[in-house]
XYZ file of C-alpha atoms in Angstrom:
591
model
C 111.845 150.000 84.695
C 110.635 146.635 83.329
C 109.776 145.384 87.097
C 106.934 148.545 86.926
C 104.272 147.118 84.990
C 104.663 144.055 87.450
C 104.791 146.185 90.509
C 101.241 148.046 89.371
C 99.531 144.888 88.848
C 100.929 143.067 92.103
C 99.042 146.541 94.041
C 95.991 146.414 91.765
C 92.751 144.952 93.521
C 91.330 141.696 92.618
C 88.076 141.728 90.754
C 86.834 138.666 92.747
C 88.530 138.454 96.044
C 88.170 140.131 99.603
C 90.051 140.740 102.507
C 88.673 139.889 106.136
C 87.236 143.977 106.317
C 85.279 143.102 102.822
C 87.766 145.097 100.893
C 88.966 144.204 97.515
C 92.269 141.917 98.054
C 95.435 143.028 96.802
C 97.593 140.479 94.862
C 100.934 141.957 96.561
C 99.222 141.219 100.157
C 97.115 138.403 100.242
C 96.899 135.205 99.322
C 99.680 133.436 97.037
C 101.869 130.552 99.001
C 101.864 131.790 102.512
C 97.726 132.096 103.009
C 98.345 128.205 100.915
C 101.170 126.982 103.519
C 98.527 127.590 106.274
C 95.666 125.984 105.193
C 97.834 122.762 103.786
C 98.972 123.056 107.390
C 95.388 121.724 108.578
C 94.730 119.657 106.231
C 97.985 117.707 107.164
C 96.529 118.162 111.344
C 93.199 116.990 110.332
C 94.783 113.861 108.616
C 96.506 113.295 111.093
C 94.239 113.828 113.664
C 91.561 111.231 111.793
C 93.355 108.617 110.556
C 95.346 108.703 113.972
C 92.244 107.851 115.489
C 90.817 105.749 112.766
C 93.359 103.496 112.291
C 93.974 101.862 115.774
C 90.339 102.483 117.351
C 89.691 99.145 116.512
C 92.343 97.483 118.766
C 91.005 99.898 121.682
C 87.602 98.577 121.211
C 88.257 95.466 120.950
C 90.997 95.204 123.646
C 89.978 98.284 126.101
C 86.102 98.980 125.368
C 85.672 94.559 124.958
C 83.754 94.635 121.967
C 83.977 91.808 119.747
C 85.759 91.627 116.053
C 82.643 92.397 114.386
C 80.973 94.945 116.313
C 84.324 96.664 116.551
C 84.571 97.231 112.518
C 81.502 98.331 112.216
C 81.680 100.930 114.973
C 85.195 102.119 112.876
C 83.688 102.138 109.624
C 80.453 103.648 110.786
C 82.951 106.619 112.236
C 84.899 106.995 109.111
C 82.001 106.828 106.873
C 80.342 109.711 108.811
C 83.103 111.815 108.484
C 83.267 111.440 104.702
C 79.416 111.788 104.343
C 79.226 114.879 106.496
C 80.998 116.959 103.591
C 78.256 116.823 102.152
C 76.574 118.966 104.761
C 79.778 120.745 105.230
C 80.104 121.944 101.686
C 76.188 122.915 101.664
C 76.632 125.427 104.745
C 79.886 126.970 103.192
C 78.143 127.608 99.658
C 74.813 128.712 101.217
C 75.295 130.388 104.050
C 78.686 130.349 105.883
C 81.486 130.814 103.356
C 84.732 128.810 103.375
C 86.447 130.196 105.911
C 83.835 130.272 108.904
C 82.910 126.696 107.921
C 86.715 125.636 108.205
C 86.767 127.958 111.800
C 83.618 126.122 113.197
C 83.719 122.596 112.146
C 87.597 122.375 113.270
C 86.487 124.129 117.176
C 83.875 121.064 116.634
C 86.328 118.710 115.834
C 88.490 119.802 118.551
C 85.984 119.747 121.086
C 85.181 115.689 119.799
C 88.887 115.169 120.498
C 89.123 116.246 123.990
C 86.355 113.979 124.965
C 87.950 111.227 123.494
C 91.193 111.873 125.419
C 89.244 112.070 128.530
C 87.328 109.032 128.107
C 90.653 107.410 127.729
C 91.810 109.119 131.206
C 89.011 109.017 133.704
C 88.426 105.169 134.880
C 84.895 104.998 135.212
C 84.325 105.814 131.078
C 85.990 102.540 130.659
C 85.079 98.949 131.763
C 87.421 96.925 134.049
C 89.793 94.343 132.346
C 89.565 91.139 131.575
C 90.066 88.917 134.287
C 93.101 86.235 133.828
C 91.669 83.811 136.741
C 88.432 83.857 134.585
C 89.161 84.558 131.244
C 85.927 86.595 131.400
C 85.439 90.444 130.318
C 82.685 93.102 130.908
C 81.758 94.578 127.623
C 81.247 98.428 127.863
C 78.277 99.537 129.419
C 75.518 102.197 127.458
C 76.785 104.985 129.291
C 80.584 104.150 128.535
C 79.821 103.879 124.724
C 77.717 106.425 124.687
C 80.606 108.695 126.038
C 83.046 107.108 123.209
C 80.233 108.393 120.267
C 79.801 111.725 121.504
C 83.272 111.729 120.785
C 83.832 109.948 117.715
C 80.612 111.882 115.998
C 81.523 114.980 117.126
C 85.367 114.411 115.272
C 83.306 113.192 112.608
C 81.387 116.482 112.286
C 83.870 118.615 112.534
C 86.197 116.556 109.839
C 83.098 116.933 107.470
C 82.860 120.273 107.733
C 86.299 121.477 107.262
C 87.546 118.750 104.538
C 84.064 119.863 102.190
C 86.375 123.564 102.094
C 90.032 123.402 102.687
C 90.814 122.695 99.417
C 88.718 125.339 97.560
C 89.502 127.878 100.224
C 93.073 126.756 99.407
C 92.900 127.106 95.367
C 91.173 130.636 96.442
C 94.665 131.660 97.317
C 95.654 132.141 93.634
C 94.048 133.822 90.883
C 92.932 131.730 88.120
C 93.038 134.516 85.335
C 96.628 135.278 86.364
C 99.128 133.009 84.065
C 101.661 132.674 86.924
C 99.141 132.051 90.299
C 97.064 129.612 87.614
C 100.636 127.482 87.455
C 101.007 127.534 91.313
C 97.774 126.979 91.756
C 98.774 123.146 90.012
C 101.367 122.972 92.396
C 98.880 123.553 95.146
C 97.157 120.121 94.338
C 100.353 118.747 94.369
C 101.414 120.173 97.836
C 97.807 119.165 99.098
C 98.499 115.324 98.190
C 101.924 115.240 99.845
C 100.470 116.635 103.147
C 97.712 114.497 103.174
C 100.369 111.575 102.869
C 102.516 113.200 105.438
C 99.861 113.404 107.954
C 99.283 109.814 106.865
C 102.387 108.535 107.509
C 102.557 109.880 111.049
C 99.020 108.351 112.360
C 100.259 105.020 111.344
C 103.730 105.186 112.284
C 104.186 107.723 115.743
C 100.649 108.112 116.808
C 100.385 104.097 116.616
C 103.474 104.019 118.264
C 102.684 106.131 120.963
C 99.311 104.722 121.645
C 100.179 101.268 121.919
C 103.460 101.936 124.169
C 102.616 104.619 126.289
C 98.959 104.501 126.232
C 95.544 105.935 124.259
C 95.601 108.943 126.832
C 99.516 110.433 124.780
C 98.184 108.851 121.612
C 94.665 111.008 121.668
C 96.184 113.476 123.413
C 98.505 114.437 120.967
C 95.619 114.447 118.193
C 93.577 117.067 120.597
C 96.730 119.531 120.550
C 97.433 118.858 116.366
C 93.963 120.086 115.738
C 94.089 123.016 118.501
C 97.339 124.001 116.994
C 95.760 123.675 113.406
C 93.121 125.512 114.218
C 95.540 128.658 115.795
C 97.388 128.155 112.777
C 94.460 128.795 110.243
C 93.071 131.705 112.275
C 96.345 133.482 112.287
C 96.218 133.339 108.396
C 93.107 135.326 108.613
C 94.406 138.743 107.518
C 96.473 137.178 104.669
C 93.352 135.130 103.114
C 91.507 136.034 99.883
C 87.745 135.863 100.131
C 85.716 134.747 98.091
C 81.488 135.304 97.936
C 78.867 133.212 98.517
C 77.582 131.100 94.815
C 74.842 129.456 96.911
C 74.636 125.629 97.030
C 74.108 123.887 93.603
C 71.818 121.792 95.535
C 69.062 124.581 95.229
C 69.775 124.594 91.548
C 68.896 120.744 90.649
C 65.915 120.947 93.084
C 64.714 123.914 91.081
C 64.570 121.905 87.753
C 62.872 119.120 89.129
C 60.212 121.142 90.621
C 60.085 123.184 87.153
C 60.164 119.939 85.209
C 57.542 118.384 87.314
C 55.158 121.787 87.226
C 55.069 121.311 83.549
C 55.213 117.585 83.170
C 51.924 117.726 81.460
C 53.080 120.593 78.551
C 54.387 119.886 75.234
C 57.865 120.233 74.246
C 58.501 122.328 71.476
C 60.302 120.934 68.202
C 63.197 123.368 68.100
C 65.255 123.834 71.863
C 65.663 127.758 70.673
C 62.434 128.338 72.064
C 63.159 127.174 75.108
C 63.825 129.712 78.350
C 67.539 130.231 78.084
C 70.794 132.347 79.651
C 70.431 134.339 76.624
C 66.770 135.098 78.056
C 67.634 136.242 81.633
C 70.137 138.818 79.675
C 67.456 140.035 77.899
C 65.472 140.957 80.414
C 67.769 141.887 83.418
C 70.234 143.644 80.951
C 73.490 142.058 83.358
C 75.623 140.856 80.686
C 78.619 140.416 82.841
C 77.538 137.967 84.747
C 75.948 135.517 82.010
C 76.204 131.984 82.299
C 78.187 130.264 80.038
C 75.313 128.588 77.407
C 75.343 125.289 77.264
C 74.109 123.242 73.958
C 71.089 121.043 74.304
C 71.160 116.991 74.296
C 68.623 114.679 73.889
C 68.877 112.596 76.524
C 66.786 112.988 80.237
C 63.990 115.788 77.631
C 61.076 114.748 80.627
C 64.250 117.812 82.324
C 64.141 119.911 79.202
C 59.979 121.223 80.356
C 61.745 122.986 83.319
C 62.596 125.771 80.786
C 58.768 125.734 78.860
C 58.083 129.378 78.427
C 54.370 128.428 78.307
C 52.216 128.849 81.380
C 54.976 130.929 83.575
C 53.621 134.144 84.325
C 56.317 135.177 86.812
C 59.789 134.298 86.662
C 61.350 132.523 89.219
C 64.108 129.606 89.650
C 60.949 127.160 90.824
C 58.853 127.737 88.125
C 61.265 128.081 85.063
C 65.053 127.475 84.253
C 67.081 128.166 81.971
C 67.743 125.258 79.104
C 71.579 125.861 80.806
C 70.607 125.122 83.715
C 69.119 121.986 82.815
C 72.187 120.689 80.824
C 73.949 121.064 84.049
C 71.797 119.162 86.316
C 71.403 116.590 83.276
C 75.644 116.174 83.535
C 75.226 115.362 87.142
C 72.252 112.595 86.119
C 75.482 111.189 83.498
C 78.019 110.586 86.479
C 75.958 108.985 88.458
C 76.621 105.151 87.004
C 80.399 105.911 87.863
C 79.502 107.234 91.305
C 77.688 104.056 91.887
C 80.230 101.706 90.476
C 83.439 103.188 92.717
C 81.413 102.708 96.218
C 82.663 99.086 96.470
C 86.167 99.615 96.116
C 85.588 101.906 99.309
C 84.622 99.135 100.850
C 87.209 96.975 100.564
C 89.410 99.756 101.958
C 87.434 99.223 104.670
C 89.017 95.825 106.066
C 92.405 97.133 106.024
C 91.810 99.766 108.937
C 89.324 96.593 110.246
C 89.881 93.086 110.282
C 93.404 93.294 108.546
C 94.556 94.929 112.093
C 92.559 92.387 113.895
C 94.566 89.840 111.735
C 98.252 91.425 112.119
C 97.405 91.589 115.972
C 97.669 87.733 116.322
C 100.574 87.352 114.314
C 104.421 87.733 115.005
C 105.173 91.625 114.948
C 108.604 91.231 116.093
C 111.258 93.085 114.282
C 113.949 92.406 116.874
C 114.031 91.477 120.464
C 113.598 94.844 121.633
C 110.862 96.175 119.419
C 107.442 95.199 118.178
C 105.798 96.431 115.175
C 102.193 98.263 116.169
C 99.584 96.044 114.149
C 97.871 99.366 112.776
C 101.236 100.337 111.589
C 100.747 97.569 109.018
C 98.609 100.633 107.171
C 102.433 101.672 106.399
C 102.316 99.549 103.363
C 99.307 101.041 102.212
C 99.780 104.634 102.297
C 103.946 103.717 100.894
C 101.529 101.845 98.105
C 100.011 105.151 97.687
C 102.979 107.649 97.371
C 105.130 104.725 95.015
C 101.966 104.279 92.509
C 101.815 108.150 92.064
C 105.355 108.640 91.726
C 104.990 105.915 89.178
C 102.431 106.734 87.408
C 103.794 110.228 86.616
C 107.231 109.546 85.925
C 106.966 105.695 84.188
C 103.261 104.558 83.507
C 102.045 108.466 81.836
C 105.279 107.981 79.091
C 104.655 104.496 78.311
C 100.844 104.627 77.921
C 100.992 107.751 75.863
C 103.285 105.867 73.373
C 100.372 103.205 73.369
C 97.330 104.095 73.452
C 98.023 108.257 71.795
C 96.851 109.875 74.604
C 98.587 112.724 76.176
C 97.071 112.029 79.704
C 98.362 108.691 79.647
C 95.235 106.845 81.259
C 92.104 108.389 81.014
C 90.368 109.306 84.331
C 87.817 106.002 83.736
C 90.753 103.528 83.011
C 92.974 104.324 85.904
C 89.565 103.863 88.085
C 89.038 100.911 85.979
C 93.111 99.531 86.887
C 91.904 100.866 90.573
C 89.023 98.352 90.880
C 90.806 95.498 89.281
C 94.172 95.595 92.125
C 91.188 95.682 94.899
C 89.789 92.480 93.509
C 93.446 91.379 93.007
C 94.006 92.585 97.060
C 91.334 90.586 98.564
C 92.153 87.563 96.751
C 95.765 88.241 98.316
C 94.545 88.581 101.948
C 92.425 85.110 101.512
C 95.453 83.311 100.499
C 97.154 85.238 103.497
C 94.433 84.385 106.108
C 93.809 80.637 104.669
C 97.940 80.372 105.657
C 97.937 82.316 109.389
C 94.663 79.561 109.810
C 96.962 76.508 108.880
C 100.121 77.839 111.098
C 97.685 78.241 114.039
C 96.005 74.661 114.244
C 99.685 73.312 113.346
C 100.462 74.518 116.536
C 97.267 74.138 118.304
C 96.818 77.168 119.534
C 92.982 77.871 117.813
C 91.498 77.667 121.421
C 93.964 80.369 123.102
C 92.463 83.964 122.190
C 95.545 85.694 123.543
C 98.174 83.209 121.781
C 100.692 84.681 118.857
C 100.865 82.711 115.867
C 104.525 82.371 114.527
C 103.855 84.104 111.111
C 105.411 87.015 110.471
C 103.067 89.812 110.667
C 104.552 91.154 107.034
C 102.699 88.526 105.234
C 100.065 90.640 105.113
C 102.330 93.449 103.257
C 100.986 92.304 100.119
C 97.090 93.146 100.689
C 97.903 96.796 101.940
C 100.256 97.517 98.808
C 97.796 96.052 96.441
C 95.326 98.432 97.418
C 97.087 100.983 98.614
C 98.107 101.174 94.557
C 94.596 100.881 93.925
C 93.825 103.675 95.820
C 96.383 105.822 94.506
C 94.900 105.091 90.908
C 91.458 105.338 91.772
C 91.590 108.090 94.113
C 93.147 109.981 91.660
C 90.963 109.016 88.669
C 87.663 109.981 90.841
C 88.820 113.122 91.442
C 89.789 114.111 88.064
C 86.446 112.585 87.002
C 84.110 114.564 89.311
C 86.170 117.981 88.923
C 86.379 117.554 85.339
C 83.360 116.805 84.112
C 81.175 118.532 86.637
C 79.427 122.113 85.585
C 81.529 125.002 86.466
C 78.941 126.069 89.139
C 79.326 122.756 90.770
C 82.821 122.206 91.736
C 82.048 121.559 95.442
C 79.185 119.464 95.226
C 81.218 116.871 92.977
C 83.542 117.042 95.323
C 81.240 116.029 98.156
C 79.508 113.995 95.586
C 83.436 112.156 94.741
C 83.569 111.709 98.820
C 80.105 110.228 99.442
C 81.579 106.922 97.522
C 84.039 106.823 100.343
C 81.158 107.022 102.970
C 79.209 104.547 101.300
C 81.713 102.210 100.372
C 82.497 101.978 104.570
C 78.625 102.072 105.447
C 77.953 99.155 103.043
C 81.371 97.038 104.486
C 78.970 97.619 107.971
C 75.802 96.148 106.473
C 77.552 93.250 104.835
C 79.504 92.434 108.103
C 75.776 92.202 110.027
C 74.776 90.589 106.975
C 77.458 88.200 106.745
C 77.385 87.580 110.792
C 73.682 87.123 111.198
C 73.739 84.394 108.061
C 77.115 82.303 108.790
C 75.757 82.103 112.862
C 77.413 81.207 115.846
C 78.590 77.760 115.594
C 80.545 78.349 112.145
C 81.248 82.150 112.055
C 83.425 83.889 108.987
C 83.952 86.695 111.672
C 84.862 85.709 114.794
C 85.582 87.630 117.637
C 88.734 84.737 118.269
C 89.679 85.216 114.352
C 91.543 81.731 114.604
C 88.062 79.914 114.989
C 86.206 81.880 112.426
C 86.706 81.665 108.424
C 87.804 85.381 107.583
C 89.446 83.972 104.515
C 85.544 83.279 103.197
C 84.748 86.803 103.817
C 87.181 88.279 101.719
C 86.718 85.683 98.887
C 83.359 87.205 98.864
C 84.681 90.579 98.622
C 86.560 89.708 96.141
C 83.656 88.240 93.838
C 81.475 91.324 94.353
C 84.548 93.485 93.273
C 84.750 91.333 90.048
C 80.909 91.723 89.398
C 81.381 95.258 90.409
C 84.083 96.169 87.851
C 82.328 94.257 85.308
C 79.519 96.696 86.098
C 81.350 99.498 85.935
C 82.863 98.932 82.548
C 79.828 98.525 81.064
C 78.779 101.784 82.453
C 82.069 103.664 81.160
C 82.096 102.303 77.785
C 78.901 104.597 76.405
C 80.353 107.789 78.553
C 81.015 110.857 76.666
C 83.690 112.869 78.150
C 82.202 116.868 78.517
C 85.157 118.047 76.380
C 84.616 115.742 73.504
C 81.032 116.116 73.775
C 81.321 119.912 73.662
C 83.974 120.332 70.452
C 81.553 117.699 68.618
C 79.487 120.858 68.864
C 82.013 123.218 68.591
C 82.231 124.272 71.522
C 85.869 124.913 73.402
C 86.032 124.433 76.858
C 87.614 126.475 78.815
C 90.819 126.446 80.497
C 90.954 124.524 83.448
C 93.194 123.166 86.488
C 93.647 119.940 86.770
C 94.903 117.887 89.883
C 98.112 116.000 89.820
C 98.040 113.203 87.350
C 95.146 114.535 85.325
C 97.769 116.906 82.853
């Protein structure tokens, strides 16, 4: 008799959530861990699927398509950043107009469709130059029509990666119903789960699909990453009866264009003395009488007030969201306007992921990769060390650095979202100084055994030298990764959960756009006759390169802790006022 109560609520409909038909979802028949398993299922296919193509494509270009060193990071990072960037766009067409689900359907058919060219490029001769000639020594670069092939195929991945990493994590946390004590727990396990398959589909790009692209060529290699996504994309769509729905919320996008269009409207108006009398939530109650779906009113600050004449009353003789807004509403978009500096200040560290999947394979491909007679390490399985960086940090962090730091510095999270970004930035200054020292010593092994004039020549230096650099980072990563992600979901508006997401991704994007500037920068000032970045790495000076990299990640951490210092956390700033925030989940590490 005691399971009854239970059994009633499991068939009672959600008040939020729809089934495929547009019916109200029951908790005993939708969603919970098996719509989850699904979706963390494509997530782990779509890591795999990009960072299996990511993480080696500069060997291919370099060695296959003929571009130089150079040219061939750039073309990498430019392909990477796109496919961070496009969330953006993804995340804007599943709040406005698509939904979660269709956006995940479409942009992973896209996606797919990017991936089969790319196998076939790899397969049909003539969308590939001929190879190098050993009488000569001379090779044809790619031709227009041959790269041209290889972008349609890269941008289209890129696309369809956007599109469907902007919403498989919210459709994911869909799955479970927040006001429900027991789903809100799993829920936290979700994030969990949703880290460990990203690391799982991690760890097999660099280890198999390396493997298998370097020993029994890019056609198994790309192959394999066309039939991951096909098979993630039958998996998702078989889900489809199981999912919970959720409705449209429009893109938050729409709301901080309204309030600068208000603002602007009214730029020449007074404000008034007291922010009562400005247009607020309690306002729109008033006069549409819909007190069930009132926005949760937030208290006025001072700063950004040229905002605050978006909600002037005076002058507005018919209410709409582009000629007044709520004082809410503003406070929102104002929050954004206070992330910002910390946005700005993470792109570099972004950018010094960048050489790892770059020039730090262009490196370990020189060196000795030998791990016995019989078998040769992959030099994009180097990336190993990085993503094993990655999964020990976390594990660390949890279990050691959480209990120690909460001892020290009386905080129950441990490190606060800012200082583990903070620790984040300082190993990626730490990393490139580590990869100078590293280069300056492969340099000094080659000319000792003169072999600076033979391109194809191994230098005897272990290729696990260069260990050190990818851990580094990689535990960067793992702390700043983390810490952004807490940051943006945190401290975002309620409303605006997927935009700071995209927002949290764009520094990823930017951080690999910028490493594609500053190596045509850094190429176009160093010149030919004494290039940092080579396309025969033993006669350039790499080892300057990151030095620099490491100088501008000093400045930029300096800069960033000067931004952090004056930041107001949104729950401190809200019980100053006495105001408790609500309840919310957390990812991993955030507690």
């Amino acid at each position: 008799m005691a399971a009854l109560p239970h059994t009633r609520d499991e068939a009672k409909p959600l008040a939020d959530a729809w089934d495929f038909k547009g019916r109200p979802s029951l908790r005993s028949s939708s969603g919970g861990w098996i719509s989850a398993a699904m979706i963390l299922g494509v997530e782990a296919c779509e890591r795999l699927t990009t960072l299996g193509i990511g993480i080696n494509l500069v060997t291919y270009l370099t060695d296959t398509m003929h571009l130089g060193n150079a040219g061939a990071a750039n073309v990498v990072t430019n392909f990477l950043g796109a496919s961070f960037m496009l969330t953006l766009l993804g995340g804007f067409v599943a709040d406005t107009f698509l939904g979660r689900y269709l956006t995940i359907g479409i942009f992973t058919t896209v996606q797919a469709a990017g991936v089969t060219i790319l196998t076939i490029s790899t397969i049909i001769p003539s969308l590939q130059p001929p190879k190098c000639s050993p009488e000569s020594g001379s090779c044809v670069p790619a031709s227009g029509g041959q790269l041209g092939v290889l972008y349609l195929a890269l941008y289209l991945t890129a696309l369809g990666t956007g599109g469907l990493k902007s919403s498989v994590s919210g459709l994911g946390t869909d799955q479970f119903d927040d006001s429900d004590k027991r789903e809100r727990g799993q829920m936290v396990k979700f994030f969990s789960w949703f880290i460990f398959f990203i690391n799982v589909g991690s760890l097999l790009a660099v280890t198999v699909l390396v493997y298998i692209q370097d020993n029994l060529g890019r056609r198994w290699g790309y192959g394999l990453c066309a039939c991951a996504i096909v098979g993630a994309l039958v998996l998702f769509l078989s889900g489809t009866r199981r999912y919970r729905f959720k409705k449209l919320v429009g893109s938050p996008l729409t709301q901080i264009a309204a309030v600068y269009v208000a603002a602007w409207r009214k730029r020449r108006l007074e404000l008034p003395s007291d922010p009562e009398l400005l247009y607020n939530v309690d306002d729109v109650v008033a006069a549409a009488g819909d007190q069930e779906h009132k926005k949760i009113k937030m208290p006025h600050s001072k700063e950004f007030r040229f905002l605050d004449r978006a909600a002037i009353k005076e002058g507005v003789s018919e209410v709409n969201k582009w000629s007044i807004s709520t004082l809410t509403d503003v406070e929102e978009v104002k929050q954004l306007i206070r992330m910002l500096p910390t946005w700005a200040t993470t792109i570099m560290f972004w950018t010094v992921h960048a050489q790892l999947m770059t020039f730090s394979v262009s490196q370990a491909a020189t060196m000795d990769r030998h791990m016995s007679k019989s078998f040769e390490v992959p030099a994009a399985s180097m990336a190993v060390f990085y993503v094993g960086g990655i999964l020990v940090t976390i594990m660390m962090y949890d279990r050691i650095m959480v209990p120690i730091f909460r001892r020290v510095l009386n905080n129950p999270q441990g490190l606060s979202p800012l200082q583990r970004i903070a620790v984040g930035l300082a190993l990626s200054v730490v990393g490139m100084m580590a990869a100078a020292l590293v280069e300056i010593k492969r340099l000094k092994v080659a000319r000792s055994h003169g072999l600076t004039a033979d391109p194809a020549a191994t230098v005897p230096m272990s290729v696990f030298w260069l260990a050190a650099q990818y851990l580094i980072v990689g535990s960067g990563e793992a702390l700043t990764y983390v810490g952004q992600l807490d940051f943006f979901l945190r401290e975002c508006p309620k409303g605006m959960k997927t935009m700071s997401t995209g927002l949290f991704l764009s520094t990823v994007a930017l951080g690999l756009f910028f490493s594609s500037v500053l190596v045509t920068i850094v190429g176009k000032v160093t010149g030919e006759k004494k290039p940092w970045l080579a396309d025969h790495l033993n006669q350039g000076k790499l080892y300057d390169f990151y030095w620099l990299l490491a100088v501008m990640s000093a400045l930029n951490l300096m800069a960033f802790l000067f931004c952090s210092r004056g930041y107001v956390y949104k729950e401190k700033r809200l019980a100053e006022m006495g105001i408790e925030l609500e309840e919310e989940t957390h990812i991993p590490g955030g507690h």
